[in-house]
Short mmCIF file of C-alpha atoms in Angstrom, two decimals:
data_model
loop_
_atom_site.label_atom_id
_atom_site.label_comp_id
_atom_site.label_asym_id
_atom_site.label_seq_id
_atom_site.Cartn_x
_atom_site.Cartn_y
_atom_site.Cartn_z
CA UNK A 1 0.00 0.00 0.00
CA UNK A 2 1.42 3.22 -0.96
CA UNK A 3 1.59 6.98 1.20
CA UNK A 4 -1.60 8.45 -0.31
CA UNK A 5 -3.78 4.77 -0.03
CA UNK A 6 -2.49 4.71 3.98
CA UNK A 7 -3.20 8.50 4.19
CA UNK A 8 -6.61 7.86 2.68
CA UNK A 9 -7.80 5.01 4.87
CA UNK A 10 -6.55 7.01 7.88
CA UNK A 11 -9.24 9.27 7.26
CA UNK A 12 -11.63 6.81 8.59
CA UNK A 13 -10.33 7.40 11.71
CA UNK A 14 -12.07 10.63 12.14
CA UNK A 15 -15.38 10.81 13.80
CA UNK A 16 -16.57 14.19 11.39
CA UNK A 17 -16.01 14.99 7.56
CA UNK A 18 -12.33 14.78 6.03
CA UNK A 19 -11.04 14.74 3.18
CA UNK A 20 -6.91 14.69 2.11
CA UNK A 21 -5.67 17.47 0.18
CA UNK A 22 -2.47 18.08 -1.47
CA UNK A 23 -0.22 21.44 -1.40
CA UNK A 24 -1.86 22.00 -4.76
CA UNK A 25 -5.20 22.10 -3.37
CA UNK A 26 -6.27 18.69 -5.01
CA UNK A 27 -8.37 16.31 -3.09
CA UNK A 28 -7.48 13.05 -3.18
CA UNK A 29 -9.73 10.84 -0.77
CA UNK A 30 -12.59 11.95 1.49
CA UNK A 31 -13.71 9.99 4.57
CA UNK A 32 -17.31 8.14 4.93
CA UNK A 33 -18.53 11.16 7.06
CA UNK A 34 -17.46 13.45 4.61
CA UNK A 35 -19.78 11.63 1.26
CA UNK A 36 -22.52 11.21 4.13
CA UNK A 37 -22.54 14.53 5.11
CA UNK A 38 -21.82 16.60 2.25
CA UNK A 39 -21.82 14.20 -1.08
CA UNK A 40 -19.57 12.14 -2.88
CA UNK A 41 -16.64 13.56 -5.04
CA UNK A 42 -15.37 12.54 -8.30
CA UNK A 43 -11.63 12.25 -7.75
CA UNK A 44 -10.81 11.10 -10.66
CA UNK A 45 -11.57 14.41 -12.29
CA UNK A 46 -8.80 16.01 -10.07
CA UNK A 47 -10.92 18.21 -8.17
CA UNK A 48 -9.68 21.59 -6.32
CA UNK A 49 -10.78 22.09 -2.54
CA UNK A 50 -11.51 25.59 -3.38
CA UNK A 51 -13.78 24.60 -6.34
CA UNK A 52 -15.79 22.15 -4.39
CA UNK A 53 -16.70 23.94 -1.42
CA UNK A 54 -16.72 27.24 -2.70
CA UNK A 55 -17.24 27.04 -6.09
CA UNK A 56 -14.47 29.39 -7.05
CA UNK A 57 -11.86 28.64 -10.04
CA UNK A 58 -8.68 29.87 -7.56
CA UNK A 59 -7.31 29.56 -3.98
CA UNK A 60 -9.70 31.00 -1.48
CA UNK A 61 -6.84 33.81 -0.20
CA UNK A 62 -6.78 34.83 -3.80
CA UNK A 63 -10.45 35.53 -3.66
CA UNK A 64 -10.58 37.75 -0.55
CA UNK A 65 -11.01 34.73 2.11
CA UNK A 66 -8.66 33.40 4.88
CA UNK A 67 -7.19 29.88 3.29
CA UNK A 68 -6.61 27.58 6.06
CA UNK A 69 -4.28 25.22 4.26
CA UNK A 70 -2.04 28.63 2.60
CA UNK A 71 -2.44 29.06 6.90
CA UNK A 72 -1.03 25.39 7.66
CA UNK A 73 1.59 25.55 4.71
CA UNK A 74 3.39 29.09 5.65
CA UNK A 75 3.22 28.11 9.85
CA UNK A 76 3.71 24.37 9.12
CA UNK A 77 1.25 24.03 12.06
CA UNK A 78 -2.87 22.97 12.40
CA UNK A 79 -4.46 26.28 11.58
CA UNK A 80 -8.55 26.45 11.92
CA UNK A 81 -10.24 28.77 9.93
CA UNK A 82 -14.58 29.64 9.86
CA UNK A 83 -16.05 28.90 6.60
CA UNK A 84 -19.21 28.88 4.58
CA UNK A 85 -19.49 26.07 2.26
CA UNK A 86 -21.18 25.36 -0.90
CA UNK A 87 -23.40 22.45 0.31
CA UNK A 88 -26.23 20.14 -1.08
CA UNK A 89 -28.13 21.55 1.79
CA UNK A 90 -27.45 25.17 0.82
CA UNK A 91 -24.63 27.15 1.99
CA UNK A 92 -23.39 26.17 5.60
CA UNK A 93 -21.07 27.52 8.22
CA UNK A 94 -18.32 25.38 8.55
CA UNK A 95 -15.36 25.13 10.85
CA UNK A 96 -12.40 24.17 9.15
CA UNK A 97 -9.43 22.56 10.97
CA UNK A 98 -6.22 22.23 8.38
CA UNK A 99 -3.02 19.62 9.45
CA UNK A 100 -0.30 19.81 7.43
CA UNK A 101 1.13 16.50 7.04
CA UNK A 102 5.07 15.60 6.59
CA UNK A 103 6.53 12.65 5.19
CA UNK A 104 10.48 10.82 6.80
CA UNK A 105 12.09 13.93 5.12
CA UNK A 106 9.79 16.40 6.61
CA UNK A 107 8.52 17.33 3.30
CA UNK A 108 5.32 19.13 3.11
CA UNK A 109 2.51 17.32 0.52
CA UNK A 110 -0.62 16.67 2.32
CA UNK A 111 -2.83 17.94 4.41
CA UNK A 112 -6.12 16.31 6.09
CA UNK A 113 -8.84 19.01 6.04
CA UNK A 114 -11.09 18.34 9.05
CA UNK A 115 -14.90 20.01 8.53
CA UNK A 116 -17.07 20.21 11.22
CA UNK A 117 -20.39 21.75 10.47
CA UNK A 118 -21.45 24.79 12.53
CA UNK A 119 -24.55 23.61 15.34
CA UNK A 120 -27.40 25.44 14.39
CA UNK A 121 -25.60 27.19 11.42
CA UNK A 122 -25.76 24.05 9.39
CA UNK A 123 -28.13 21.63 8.16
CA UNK A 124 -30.91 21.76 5.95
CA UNK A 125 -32.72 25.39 5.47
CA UNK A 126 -35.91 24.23 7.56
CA UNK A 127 -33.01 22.95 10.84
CA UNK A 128 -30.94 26.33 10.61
CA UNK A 129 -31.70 28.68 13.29
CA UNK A 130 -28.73 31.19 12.21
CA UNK A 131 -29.13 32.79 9.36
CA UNK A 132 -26.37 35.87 8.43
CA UNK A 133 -23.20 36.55 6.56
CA UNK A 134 -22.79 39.91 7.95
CA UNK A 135 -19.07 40.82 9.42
CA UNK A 136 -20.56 40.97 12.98
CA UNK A 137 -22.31 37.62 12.69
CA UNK A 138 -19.62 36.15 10.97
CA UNK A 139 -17.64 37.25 14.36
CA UNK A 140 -20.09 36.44 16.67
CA UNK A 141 -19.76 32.37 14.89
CA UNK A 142 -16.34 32.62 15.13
CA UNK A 143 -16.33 33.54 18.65
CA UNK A 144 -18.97 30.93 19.69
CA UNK A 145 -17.57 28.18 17.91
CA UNK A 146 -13.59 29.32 19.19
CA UNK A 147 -15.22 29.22 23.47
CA UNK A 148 -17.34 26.00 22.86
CA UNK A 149 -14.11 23.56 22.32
CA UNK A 150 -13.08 25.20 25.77
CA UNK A 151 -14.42 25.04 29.55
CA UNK A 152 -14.28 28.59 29.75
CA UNK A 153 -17.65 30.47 31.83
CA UNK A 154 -19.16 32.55 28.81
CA UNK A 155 -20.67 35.84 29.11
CA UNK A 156 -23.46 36.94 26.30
CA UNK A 157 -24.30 41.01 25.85
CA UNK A 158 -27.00 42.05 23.89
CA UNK A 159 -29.95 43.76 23.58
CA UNK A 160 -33.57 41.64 24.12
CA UNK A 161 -34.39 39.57 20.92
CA UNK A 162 -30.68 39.29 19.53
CA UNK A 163 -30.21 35.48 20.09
CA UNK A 164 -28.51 35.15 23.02
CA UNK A 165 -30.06 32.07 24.35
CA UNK A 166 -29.91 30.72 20.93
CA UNK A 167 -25.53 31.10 20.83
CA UNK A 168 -25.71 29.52 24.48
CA UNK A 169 -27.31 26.44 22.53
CA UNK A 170 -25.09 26.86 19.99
CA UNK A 171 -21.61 26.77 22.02
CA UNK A 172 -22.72 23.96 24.18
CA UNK A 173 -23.88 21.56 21.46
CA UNK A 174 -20.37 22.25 19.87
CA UNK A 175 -18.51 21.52 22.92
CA UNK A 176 -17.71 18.50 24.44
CA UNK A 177 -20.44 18.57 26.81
CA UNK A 178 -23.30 18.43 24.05
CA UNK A 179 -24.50 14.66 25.33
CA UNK A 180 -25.18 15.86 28.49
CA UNK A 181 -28.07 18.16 29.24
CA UNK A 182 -28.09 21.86 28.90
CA UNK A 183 -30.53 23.75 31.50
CA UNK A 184 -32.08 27.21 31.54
CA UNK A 185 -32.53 29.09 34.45
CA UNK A 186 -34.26 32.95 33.24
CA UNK A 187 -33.63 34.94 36.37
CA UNK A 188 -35.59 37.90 35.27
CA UNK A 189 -38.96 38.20 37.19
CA UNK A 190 -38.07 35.44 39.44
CA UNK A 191 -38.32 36.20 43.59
CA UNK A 192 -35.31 35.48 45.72
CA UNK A 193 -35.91 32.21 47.06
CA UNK A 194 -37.70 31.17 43.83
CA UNK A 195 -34.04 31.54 42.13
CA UNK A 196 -32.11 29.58 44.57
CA UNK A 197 -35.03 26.95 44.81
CA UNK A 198 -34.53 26.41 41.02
CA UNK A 199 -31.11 26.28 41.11
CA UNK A 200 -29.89 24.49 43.83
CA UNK A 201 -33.32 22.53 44.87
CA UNK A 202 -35.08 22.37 48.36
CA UNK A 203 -35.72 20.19 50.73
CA UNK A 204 -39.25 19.41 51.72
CA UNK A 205 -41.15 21.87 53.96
CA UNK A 206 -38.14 24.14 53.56
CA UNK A 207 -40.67 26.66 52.71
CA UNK A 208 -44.51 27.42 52.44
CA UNK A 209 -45.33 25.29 49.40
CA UNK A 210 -42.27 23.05 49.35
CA UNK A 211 -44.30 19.84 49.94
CA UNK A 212 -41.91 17.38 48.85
CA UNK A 213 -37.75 17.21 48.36
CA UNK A 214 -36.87 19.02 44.92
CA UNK A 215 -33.66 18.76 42.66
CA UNK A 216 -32.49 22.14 41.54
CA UNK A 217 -30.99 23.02 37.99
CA UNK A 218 -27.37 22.46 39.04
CA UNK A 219 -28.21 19.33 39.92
CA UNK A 220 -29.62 18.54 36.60
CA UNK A 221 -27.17 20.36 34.86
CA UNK A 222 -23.94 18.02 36.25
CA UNK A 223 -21.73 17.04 32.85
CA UNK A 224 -23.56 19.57 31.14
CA UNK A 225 -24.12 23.33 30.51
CA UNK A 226 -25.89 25.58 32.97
CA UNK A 227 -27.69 28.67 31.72
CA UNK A 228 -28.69 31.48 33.33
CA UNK A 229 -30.29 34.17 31.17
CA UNK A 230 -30.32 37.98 32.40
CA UNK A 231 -28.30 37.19 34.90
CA UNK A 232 -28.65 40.99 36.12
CA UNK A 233 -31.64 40.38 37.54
CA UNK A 234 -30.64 38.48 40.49
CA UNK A 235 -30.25 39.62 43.76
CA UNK A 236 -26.99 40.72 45.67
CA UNK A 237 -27.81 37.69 48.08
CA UNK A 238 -28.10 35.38 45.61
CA UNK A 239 -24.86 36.67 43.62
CA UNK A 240 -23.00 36.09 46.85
CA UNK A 241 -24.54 32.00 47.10
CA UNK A 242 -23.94 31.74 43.24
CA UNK A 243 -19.93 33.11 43.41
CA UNK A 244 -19.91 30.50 46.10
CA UNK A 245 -20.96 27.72 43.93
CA UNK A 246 -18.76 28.79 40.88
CA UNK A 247 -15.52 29.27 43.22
CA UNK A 248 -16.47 25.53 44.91
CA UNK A 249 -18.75 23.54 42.24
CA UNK A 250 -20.60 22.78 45.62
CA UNK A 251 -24.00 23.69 47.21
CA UNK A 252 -26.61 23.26 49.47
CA UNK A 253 -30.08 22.33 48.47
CA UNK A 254 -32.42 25.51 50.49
CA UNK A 255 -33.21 24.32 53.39
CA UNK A 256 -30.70 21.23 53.88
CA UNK A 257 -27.31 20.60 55.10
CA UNK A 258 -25.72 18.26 53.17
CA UNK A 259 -22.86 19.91 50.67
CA UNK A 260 -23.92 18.52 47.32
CA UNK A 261 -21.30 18.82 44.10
CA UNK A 262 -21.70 19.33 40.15
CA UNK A 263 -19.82 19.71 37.52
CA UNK A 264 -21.24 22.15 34.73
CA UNK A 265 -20.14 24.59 32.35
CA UNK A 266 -21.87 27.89 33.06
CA UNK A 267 -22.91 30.08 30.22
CA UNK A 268 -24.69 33.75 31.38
CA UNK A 269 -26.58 36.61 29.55
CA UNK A 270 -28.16 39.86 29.78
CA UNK A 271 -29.39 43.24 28.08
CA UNK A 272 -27.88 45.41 31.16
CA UNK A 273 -24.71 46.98 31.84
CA UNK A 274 -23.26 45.38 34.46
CA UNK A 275 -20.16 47.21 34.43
CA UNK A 276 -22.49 50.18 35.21
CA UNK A 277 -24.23 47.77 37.73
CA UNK A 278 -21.06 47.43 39.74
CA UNK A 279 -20.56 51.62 40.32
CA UNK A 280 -24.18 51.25 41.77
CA UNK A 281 -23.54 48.51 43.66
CA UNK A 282 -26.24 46.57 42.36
CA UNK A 283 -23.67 44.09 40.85
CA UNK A 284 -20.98 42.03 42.76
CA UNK A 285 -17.48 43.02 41.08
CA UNK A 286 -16.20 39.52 41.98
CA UNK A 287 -18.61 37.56 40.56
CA UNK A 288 -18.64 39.87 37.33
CA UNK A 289 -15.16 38.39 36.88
CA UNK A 290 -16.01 34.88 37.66
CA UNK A 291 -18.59 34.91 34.59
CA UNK A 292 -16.82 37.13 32.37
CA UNK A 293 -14.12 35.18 31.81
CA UNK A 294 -14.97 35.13 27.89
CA UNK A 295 -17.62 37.73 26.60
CA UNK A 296 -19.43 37.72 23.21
CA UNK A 297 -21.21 40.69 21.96
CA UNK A 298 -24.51 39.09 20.95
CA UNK A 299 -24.89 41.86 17.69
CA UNK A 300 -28.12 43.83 17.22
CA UNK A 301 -30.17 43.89 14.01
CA UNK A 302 -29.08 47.10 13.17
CA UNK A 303 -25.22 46.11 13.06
CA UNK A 304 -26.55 42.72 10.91
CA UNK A 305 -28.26 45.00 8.51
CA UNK A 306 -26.89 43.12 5.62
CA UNK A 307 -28.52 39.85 6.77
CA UNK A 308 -31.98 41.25 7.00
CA UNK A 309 -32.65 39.94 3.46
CA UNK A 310 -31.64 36.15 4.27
CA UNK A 311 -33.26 36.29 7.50
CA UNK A 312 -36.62 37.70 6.42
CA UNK A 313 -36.83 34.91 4.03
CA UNK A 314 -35.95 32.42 6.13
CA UNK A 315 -38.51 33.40 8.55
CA UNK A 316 -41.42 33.22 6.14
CA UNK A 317 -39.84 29.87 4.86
CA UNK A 318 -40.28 29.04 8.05
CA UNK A 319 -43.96 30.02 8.90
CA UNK A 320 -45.37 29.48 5.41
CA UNK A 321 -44.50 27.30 2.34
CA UNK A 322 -46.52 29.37 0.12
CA UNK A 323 -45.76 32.71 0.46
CA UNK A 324 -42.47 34.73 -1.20
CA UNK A 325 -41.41 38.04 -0.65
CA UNK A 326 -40.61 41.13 -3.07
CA UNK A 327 -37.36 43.16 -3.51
CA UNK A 328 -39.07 46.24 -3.09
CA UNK A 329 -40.41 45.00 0.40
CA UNK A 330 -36.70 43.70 1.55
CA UNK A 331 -35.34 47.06 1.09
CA UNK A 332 -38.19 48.52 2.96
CA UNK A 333 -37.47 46.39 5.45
CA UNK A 334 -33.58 47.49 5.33
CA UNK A 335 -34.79 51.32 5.90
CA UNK A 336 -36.34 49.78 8.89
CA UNK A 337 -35.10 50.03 12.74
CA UNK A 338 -36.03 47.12 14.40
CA UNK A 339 -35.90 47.83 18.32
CA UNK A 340 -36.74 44.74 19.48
CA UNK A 341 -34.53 42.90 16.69
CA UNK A 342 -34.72 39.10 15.38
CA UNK A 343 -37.95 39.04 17.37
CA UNK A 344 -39.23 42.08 16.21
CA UNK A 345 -38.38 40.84 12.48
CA UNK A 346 -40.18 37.60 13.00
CA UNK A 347 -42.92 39.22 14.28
CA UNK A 348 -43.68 41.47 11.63
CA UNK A 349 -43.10 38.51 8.73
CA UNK A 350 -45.82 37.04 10.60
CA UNK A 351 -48.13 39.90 10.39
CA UNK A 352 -46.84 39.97 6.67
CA UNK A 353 -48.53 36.95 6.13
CA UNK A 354 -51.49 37.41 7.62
CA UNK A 355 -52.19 40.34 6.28
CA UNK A 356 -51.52 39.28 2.56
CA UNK A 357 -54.35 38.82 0.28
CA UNK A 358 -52.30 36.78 -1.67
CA UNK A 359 -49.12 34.43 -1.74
CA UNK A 360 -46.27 37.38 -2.48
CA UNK A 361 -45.50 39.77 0.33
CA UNK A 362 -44.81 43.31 -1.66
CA UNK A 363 -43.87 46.63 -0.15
CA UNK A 364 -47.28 47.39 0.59
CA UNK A 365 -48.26 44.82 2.46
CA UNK A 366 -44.96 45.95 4.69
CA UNK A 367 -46.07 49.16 4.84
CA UNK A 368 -49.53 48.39 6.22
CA UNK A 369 -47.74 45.43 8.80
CA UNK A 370 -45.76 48.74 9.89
CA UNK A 371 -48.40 51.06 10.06
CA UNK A 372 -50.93 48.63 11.93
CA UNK A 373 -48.24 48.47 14.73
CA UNK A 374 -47.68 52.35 14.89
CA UNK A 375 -51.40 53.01 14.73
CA UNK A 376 -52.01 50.51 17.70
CA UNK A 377 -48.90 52.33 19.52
CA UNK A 378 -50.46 55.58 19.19
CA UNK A 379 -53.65 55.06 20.24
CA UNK A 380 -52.51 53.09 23.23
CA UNK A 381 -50.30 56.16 23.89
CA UNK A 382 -52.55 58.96 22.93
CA UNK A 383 -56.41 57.95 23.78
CA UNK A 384 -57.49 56.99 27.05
CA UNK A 385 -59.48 53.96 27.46
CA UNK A 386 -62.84 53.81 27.96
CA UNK A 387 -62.83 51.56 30.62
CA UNK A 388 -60.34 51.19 32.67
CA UNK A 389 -58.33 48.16 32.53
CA UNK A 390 -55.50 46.83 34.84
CA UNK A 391 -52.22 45.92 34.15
CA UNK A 392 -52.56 42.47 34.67
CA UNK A 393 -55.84 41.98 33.18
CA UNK A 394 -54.41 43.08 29.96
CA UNK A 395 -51.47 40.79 29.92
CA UNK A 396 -53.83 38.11 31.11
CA UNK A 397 -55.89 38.86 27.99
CA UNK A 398 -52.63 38.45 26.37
CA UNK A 399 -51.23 35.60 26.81
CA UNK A 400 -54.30 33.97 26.61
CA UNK A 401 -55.16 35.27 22.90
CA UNK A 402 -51.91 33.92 22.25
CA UNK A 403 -52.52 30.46 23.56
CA UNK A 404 -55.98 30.50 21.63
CA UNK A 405 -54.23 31.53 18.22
CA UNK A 406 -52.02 28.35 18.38
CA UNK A 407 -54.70 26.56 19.19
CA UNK A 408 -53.15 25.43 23.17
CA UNK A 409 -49.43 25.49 21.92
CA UNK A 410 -47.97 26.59 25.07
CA UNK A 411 -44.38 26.50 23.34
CA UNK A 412 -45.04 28.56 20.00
CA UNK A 413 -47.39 31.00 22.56
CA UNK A 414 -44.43 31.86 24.30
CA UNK A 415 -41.78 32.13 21.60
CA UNK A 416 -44.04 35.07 20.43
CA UNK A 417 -44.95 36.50 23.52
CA UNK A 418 -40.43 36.38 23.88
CA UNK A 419 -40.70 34.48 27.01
CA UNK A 420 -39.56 30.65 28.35
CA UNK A 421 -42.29 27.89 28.61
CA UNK A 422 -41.33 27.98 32.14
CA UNK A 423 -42.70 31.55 32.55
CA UNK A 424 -45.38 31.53 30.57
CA UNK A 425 -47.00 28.48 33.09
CA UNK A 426 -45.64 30.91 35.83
CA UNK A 427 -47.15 33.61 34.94
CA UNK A 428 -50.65 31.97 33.23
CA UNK A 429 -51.10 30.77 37.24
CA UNK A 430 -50.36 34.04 38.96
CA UNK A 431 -52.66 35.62 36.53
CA UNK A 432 -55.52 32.71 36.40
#
């Protein structure tokens, strides 16, 4: 058997798609998880890396894009490099991992190409959940996908309806931890002792209510990925119990004695400034540094403006099969500021729809999904109500038009109302 036919059948030993590449950029074998994942190749036709995943005819530096193997060739190291790939499922971020390989005279010829698809970046059109090719989301892939082969706590900034419980998904099913669960704790509205009840558990009669013994999230979360979302939110008591358990990986179920351990990855977010937090001393500065030990910027809409296109059609991909979408109503859309972001987006393809007479969303139909919200703002702002209505009758009235448009969905009701299942039941038996 000669070098390339021993190179080749090493391939098999990787558990994602390969292929083996020569200095040329020729690729000579590709692995079984490469054809199943992304096709088979016809070698004999001397294809070029660049040609087959990119469909350019040169080198991918040579066409204004980082080259991982020109990388691997000029630092005669493995170089990794973020990628979007031509794929029969569309185009798909890709991480790309590039080791040169020498032969007894340390000559440089091959190189195994390692491709590991993107989670939630990749897949079929209907499975992607991030859509974007804009230089901030390009960054904000790159900087999930760099933290998620790592341990490291993460700490996600953004403004409300950016994603940022949708990159904690993403980094933990790329990391090592993905078989194990990932659990979501959203602090925001949550009393005191209801936070440290989820999180660390009770024991019974611990508390009025706390009938029987109760594993927390920490618990749950051992070998896995703990979230906590707006992690502002949480009191300076309960900031001191959770540096405690970050410091220690140890706890105390509320109202027991026994020291209890887990091991977990912890992965934070929030819309405030904590930095600001901390000069009001409504923020501990020490735990701040225990969670920030590798920020993202989760981007707004506004610096994605470029991927409004691909993520408006997406979205009514998404919610309809039948209906398409005009140019003149993307650019509209780009002339747009959307406040509330991806979840103000989605809402108003939704409105889109229903308010189209007919299968193709034009300009106008924008225009009258725009002006239906602003006319509903202003008279909400501007004209007193008749009768008067509470607070919480109105978000009673709500939530439950929202569970009666999907027809008892819990889950899609609160995806559009922007809150977790878990506080939608919460706050359905407060107000009921």
């Amino acid at each position: 058997m000669n070098e390339t036919a021993k190179l080749a059948q090493m391939l098999e030993a990787y558990e994602v798609p390969a292929i083996l590449v020569t200095s040329d950029y020729e690729i000579i074998a590709t692995n079984k998880n490469y054809e199943d994942k992304f096709g088979s190749i016809d070698i004999a036709s001397k294809p070029h890396c660049y040609k087959v995943s990119h469909g350019y005819n040169k080198p991918c530096d040579q066409a204004g894009e980082d080259c991982p193997l020109r990388a691997a060739r000029d630092s005669k190291q493995k170089e990794n490099v973020l990628h979007i790939h031509q794929t029969p499922n569309g185009r798909e971020h890709v991480d790309v991992e590039m080791i040169p390989i020498f032969d007894e005279g340390k000559n440089l010829n091959f190189f195994v190409e390692l491709l590991k698809p993107v989670p939630l970046a990749s897949g079929a059109s209907a499975k992607q959940r991030f859509i974007g090719n804009s230089p901030a989301f390009e960054k904000l892939i790159k900087n999930a996908t760099r933290v998620a082969k790592s341990d490291a706590n993460v700490l996600l900034l953004g403004e409300s309806g950016t994603g940022k419980e949708l990159v904690s998904h993403m980094i933990h099913l790329a990391s090592e931890r993905s078989d194990s669960p990932m659990v979501t704790l959203e602090c925001a509205g949550l009393s005191e002792t209801l936070v440290e009840s989820e999180l660390f558990g009770h024991k019974k009669g611990a508390f009025t209510d706390a009938h029987t013994d109760k594993i927390g999230l920490v618990e749950h979360a051992n070998g896995g990925t703990l979230f906590l979302d707006e992690i502002g939110d949480i009191s300076l008591e309960t900031q001191v119990k959770l540096l405690r358990l970050i410091e220690s990986k140890t706890f105390r179920r509320v109202g027991g004695t026994k020291v209890r351990s887990s091991d977990f990855r912890l992965i934070c977010a929030t819309h405030r400034d904590l930095k600001q937090m901390i000069k009001q001393e409504r923020f501990r500065l020490d735990l701040y540094y225990r969670i920030n030990v590798f920020p993202i910027a989760v981007p707004s809409l506004t610096e994605r403006h470029a991927d409004i296109p691909e993520l408006a059609k997406h979205m009514i991909s998404t919610l309809s099969k039948e209906h398409h979408i005009t140019e003149g109503a993307i650019k509209l859309l780009q002339q747009h500021t959307f406040e509330g972001n991806i979840r103000e987006l989605r809402n108003l393809m939704q409105r889109a729809i229903i308010l189209c007479d007919t299968n193709i969303i034009t300009k106008g139909t924008i225009e009258e999904a725009l002006l239906l919200e602003k006319n509903t703002s202003d008279k909400n702002i501007n004209k007193a109500p008749e009768k008067t209505t509470t607070l919480k009758q109105l978000e009673t009235n709500y939530l439950l038009d929202l569970v009666s448009l999907y027809e008892g969905d819990k889950q899609r009701a609160a995806e559009q109302a922007g809150i977790s299942l878990r506080t939608l039941y919460r706050k359905l038996d407060k107000l009921l």
